[in-house]
Short mmCIF file of C-alpha atoms in Angstrom, two decimals:
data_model
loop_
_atom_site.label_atom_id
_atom_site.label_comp_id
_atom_site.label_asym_id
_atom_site.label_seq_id
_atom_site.Cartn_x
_atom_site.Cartn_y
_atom_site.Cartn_z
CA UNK A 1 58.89 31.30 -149.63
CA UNK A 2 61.19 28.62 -150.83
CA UNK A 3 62.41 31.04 -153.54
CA UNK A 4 63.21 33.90 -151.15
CA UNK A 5 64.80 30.86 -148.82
CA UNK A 6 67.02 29.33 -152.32
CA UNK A 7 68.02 33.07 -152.82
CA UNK A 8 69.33 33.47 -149.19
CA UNK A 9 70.77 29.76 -148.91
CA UNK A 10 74.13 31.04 -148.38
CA UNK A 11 73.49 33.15 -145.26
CA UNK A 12 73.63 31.35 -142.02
CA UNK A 13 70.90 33.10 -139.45
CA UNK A 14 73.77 34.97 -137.79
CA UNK A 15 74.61 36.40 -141.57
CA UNK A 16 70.77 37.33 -141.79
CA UNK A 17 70.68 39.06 -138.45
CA UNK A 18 73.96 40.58 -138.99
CA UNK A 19 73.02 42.29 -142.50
CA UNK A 20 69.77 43.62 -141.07
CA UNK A 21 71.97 45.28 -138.00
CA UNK A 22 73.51 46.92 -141.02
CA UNK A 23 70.91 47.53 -143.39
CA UNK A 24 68.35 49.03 -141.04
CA UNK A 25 69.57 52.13 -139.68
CA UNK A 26 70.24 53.55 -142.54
CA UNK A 27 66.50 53.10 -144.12
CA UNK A 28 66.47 56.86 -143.37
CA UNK A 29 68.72 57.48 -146.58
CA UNK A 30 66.85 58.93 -149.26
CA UNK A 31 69.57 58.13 -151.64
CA UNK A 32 69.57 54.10 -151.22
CA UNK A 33 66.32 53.59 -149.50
CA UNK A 34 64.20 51.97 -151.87
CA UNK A 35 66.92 49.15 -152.97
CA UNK A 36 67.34 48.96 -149.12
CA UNK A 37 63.52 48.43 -148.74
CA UNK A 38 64.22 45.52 -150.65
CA UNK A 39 66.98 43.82 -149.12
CA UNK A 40 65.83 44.69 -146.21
CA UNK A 41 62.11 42.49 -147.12
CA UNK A 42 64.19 39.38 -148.28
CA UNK A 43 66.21 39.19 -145.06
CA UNK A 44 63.22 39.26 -142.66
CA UNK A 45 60.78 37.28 -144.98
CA UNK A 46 64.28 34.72 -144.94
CA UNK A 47 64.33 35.08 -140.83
CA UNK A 48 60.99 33.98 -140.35
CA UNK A 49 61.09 31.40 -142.95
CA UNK A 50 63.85 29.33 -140.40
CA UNK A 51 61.62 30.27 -137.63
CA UNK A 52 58.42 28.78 -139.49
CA UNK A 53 59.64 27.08 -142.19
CA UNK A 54 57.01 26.44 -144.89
CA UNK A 55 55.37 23.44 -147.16
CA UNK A 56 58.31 22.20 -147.84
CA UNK A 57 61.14 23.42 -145.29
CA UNK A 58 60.62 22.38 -141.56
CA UNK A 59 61.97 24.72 -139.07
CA UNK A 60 65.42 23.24 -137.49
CA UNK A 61 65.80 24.04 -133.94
CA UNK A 62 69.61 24.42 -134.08
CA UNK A 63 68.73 27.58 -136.49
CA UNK A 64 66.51 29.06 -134.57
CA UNK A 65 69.09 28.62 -131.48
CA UNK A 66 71.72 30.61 -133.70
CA UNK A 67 69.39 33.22 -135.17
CA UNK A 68 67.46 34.11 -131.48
CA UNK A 69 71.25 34.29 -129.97
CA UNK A 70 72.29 36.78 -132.66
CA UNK A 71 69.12 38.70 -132.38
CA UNK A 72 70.06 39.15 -128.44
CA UNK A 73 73.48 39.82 -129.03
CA UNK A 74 73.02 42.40 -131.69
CA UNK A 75 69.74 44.31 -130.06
CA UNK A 76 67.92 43.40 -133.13
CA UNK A 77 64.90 43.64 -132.09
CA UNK A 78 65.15 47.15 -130.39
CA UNK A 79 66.59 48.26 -134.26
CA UNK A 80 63.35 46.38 -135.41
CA UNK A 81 60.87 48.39 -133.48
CA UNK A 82 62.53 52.01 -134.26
CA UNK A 83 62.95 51.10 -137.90
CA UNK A 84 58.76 49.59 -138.39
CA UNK A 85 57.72 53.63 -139.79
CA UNK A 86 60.26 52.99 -142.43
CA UNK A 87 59.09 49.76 -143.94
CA UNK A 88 56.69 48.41 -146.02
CA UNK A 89 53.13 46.94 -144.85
CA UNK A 90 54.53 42.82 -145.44
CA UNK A 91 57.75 43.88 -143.75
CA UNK A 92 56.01 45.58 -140.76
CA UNK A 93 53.87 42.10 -140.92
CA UNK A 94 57.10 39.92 -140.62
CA UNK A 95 58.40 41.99 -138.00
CA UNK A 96 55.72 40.99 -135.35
CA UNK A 97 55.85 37.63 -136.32
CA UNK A 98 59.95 37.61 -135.79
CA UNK A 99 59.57 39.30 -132.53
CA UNK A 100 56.21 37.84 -131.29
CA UNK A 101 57.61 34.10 -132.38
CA UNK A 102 60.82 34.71 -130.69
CA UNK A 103 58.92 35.94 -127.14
CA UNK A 104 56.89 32.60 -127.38
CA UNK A 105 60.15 30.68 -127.79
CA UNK A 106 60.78 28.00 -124.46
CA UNK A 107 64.08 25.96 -123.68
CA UNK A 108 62.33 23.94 -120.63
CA UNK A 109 61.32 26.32 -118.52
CA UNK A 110 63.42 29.26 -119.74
CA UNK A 111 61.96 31.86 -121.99
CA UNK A 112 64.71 33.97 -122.85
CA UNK A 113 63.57 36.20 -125.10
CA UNK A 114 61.77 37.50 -122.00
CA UNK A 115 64.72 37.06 -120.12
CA UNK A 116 66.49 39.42 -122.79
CA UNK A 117 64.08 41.80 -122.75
CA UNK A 118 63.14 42.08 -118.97
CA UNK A 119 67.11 43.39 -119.39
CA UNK A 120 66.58 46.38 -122.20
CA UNK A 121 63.43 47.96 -120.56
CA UNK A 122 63.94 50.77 -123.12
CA UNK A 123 62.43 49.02 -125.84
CA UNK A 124 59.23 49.42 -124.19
CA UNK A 125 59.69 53.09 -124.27
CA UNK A 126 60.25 52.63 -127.75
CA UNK A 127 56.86 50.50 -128.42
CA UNK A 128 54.24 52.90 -126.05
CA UNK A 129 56.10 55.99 -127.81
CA UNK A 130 55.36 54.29 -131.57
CA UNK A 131 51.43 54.80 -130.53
CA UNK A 132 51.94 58.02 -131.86
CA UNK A 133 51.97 56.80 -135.44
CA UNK A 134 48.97 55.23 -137.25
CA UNK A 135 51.18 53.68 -140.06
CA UNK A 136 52.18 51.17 -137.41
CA UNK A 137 49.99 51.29 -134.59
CA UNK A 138 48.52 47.90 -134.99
CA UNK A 139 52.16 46.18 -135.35
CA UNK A 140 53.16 48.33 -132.06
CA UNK A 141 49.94 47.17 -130.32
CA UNK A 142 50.35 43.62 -131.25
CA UNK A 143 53.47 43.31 -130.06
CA UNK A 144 53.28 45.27 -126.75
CA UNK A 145 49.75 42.96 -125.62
CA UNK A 146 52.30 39.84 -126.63
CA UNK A 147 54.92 41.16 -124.12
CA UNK A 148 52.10 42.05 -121.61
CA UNK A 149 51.11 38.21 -121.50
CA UNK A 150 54.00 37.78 -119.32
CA UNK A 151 53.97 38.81 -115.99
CA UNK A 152 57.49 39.88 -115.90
CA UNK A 153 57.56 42.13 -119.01
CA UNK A 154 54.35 43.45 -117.71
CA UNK A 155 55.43 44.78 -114.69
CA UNK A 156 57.85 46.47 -116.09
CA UNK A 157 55.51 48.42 -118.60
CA UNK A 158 53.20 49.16 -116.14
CA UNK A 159 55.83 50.53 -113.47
CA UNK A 160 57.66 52.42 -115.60
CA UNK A 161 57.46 56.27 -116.39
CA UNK A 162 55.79 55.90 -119.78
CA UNK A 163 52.97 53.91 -118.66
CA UNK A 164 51.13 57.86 -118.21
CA UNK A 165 52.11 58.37 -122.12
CA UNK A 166 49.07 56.18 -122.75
CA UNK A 167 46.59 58.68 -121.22
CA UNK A 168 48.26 61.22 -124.21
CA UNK A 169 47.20 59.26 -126.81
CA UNK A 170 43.90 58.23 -125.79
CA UNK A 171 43.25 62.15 -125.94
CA UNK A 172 45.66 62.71 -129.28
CA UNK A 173 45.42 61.06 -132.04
CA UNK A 174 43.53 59.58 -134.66
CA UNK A 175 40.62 56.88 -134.21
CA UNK A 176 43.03 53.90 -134.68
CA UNK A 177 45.39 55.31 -132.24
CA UNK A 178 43.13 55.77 -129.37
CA UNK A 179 41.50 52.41 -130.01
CA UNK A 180 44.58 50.54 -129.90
CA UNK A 181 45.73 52.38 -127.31
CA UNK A 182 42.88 52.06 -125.27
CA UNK A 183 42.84 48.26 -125.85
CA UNK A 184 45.95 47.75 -124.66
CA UNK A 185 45.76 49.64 -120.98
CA UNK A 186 42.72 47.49 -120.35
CA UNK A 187 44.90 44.36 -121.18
CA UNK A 188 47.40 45.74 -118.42
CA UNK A 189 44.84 47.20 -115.78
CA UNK A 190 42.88 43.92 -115.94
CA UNK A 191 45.78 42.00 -115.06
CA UNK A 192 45.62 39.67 -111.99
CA UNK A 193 48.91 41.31 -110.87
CA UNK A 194 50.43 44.16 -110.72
CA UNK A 195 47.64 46.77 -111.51
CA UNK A 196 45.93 46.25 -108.32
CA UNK A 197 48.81 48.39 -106.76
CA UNK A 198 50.26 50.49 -109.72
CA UNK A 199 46.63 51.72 -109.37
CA UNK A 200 46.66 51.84 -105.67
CA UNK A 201 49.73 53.55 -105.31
CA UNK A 202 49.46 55.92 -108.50
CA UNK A 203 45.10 56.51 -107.80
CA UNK A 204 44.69 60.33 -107.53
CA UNK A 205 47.38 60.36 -110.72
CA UNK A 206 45.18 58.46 -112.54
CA UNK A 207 42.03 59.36 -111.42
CA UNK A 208 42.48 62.92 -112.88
CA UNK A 209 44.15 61.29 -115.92
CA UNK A 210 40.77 59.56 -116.16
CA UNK A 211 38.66 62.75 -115.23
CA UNK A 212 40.39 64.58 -118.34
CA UNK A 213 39.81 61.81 -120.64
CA UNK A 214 36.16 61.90 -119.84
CA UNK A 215 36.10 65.90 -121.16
CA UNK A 216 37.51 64.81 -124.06
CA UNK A 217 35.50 66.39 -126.99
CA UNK A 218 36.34 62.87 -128.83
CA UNK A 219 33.39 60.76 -128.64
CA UNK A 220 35.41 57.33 -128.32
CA UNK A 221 37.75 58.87 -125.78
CA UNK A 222 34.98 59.85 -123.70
CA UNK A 223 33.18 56.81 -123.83
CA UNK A 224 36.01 54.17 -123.61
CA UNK A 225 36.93 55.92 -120.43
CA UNK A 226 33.56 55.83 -119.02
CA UNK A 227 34.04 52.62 -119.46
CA UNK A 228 37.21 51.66 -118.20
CA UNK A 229 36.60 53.37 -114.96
CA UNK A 230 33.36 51.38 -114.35
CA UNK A 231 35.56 48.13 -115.06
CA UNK A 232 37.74 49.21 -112.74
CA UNK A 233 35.86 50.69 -109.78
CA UNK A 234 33.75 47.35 -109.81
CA UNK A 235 36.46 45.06 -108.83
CA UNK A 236 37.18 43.82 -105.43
CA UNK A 237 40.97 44.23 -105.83
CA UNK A 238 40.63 48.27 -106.91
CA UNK A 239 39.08 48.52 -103.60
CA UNK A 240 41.33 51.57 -102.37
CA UNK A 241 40.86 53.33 -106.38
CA UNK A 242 37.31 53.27 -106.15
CA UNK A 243 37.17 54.17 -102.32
CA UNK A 244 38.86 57.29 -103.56
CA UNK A 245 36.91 58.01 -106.61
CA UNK A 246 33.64 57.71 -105.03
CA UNK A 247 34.25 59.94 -102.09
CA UNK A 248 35.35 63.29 -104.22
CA UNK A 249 32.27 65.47 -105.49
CA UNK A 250 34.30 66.80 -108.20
CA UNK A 251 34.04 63.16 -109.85
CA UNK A 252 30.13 63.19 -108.57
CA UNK A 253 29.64 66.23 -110.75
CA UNK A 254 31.34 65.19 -113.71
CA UNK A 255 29.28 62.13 -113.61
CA UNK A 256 25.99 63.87 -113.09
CA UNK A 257 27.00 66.32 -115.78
CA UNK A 258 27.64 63.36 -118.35
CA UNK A 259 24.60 61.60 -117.54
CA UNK A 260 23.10 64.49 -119.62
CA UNK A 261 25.02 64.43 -122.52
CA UNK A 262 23.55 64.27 -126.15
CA UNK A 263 25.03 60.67 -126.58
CA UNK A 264 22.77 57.21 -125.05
CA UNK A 265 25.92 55.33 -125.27
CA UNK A 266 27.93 58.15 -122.65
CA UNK A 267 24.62 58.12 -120.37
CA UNK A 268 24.36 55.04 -120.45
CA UNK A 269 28.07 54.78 -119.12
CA UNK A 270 28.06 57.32 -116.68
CA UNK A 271 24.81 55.81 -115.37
CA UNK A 272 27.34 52.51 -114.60
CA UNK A 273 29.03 54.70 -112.56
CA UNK A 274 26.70 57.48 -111.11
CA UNK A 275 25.08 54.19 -109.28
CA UNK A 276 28.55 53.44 -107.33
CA UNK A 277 28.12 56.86 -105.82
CA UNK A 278 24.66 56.08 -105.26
CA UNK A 279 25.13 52.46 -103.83
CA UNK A 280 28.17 53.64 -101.44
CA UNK A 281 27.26 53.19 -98.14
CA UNK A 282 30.06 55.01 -96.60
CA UNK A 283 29.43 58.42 -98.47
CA UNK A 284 31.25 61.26 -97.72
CA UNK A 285 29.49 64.85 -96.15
CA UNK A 286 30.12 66.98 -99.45
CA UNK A 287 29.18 63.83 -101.80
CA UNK A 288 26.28 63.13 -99.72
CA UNK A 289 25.26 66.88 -99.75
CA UNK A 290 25.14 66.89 -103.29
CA UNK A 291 23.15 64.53 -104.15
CA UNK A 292 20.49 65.64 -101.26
CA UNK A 293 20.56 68.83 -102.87
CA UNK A 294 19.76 67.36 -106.17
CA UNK A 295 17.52 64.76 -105.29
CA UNK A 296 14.02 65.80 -107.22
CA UNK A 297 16.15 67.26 -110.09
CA UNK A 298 17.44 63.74 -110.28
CA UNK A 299 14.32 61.62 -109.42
CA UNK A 300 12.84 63.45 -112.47
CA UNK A 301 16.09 62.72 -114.69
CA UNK A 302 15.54 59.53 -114.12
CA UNK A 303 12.51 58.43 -113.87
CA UNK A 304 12.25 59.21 -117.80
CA UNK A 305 15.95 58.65 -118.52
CA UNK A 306 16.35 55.34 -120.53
CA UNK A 307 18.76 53.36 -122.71
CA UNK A 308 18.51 52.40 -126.61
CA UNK A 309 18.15 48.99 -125.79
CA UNK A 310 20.24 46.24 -127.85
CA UNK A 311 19.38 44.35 -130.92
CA UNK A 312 18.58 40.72 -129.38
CA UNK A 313 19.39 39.09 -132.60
CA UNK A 314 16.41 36.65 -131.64
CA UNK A 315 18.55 35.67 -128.54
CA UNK A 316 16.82 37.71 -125.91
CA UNK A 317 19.71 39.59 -124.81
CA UNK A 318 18.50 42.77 -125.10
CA UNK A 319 15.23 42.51 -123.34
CA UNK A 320 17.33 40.65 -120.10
CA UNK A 321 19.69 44.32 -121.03
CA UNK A 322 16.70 46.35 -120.91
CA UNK A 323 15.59 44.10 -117.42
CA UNK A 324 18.77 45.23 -115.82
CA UNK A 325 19.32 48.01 -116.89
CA UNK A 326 15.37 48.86 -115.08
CA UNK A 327 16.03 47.33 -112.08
CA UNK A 328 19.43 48.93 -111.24
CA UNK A 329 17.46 52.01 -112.02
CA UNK A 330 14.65 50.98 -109.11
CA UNK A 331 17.48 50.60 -107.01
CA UNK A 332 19.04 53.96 -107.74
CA UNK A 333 15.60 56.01 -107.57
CA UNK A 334 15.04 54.13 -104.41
CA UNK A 335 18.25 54.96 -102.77
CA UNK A 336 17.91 58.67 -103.66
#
């Protein structure tokens, strides 16, 4: 590091920042690209070396003052983001450290790289649309869970018009993808505030979202949503999401149809939720119907219907699981 920061001595940050504004749109050139790659490296391996330093070169506040202002003035960071498919893996690496060190940087009780950001709310379109491609999924998801750690940056992801693009990649695209993907909506529905309402005011949206993702003929779509929706339906706050969920058959059905699919781990799930209906004491007529018409067929489901139950590891987890899982059962066979 002390080589690449001799090499680049004579560039002040604003220099740095500057000559990446320059360099990085035109990665796209087929003609230049790969010395461009390279320059392009040195500059951003230089840029976090003043916000880092290393063994032997303390970071100086003054040039970290000087490089974040240039970033802000410039957009850098938006150019970042829409140039990460065009770099290499260490580059892509350097990239969320840049942007995820400069979101963490405080002056007292400023932090104005989220101050910059809450301002350019497109280059969160930018990040959820980047989920897309696998090359850089795990830089994009990085990044977007650092943003969502602060309750102003969140907001605006979740309220805004791309938050439903999630629910398109969960269904579309390769097993990193939806992971990642998937990871990061929990991170915003389980926040403290915020989701409560987006999913109060946006609940038969995203209840049919949900519904589709549960057909999905992907096994880790299907079951991650299983088991998102249980999260969700359980908590106190999602009161009015799981009021509605709960009182449509069509959801009833599509639980009771999943509860016999060829997977334990998807029973298993929609068991988490087929006891919500179950345990509702407020049922609806046509929810209430259909489980009265299907009582024996489901008293005989389940009175042999079990899960694989977990490796304790000598711990005794799984056989407290298994205890559970057999007396949530009891209740459910009782209440039928």
């Amino acid at each position: 590091m002390s080589f690449l920061f001799s090499r680049n001595k004579q560039k002040t940050p604003q220099d740095l920042v500057r000559t990446l504004y320059d360099q990085l749109p035109r990665l796209d050139n087929t003609s230049e690209r790969r010395k461009l790659i390279e320059d392009v490296s040195r500059n951003l391996a230089s840029m976090k070396l003043i916000l880092h330093g290393d063994e032997t070169t303390d970071p100086v506040p003054d040039q970290i003052a000087l490089l974040a202002q240039e970033v802000y003035s410039t957009d850098l960071l938006i150019l970042l983001v829409k140039s990460l498919p065009y770099l290499e893996f260490d580059s892509r690496k350097d990239v969320s450290v840049v942007f995820t060190t400069l979101l963490r940087r405080q002056i007292g009780n400023r932090s104005p790289t989220v101050d910059y950001l809450a301002s350019k709310p497109q280059i969160f379109d930018h990040l959820i649309a980047s989920h897309e491609n696998s090359d850089i999924v795990l830089n994009i998801g990085s990044i977007l869970r650092d943003c969502i750690k602060h309750q102003v940056l969140a907001k605006i992801i979740i309220w805004g018009a791309n938050m439903w693009n999630f629910f398109d990649f969960l269904d579309n695209g390769a097993f990193e993808n939806v992971t990642d993907a998937f990871t990061t909506l929990l991170e915003l529905l389980s926040l403290p505030e915020n989701a409560s309402d987006w999913l109060a005011a946006n609940h038969a949206t995203f209840i049919n979202k949900m519904g589709t993702l549960m057909n999905s003929k992907s096994y880790i779509t299907k079951r991650q949503s299983l088991k998102l929706m249980s999260q969700l339906i359980c908590e106190r706050k999602n009161y009015t999401l799981m009021f509605a969920y709960v009182n449509d058959p069509e959801n009833l059905k599509q639980i009771m149809i999943l509860l016999r699919d060829k997977s334990k781990s998807i029973q298993s799930e929609a068991f988490n939720i087929f006891k919500i209906f179950v345990a509702n004491p407020k049922k609806t007529k046509p929810v209430y119907d259909i489980l009265v018409k299907n009582k024996f067929k489901l008293i005989e489901f389940l009175e042999r219907f079990n899960i694989d139950k977990p490796s304790s590891n000598g711990g005794g987890s799984g056989s407290t699981q298994t205890e559970m899982f057999n007396e949530e059962k009891r209740f459910v066979l009782k209440q039928i």
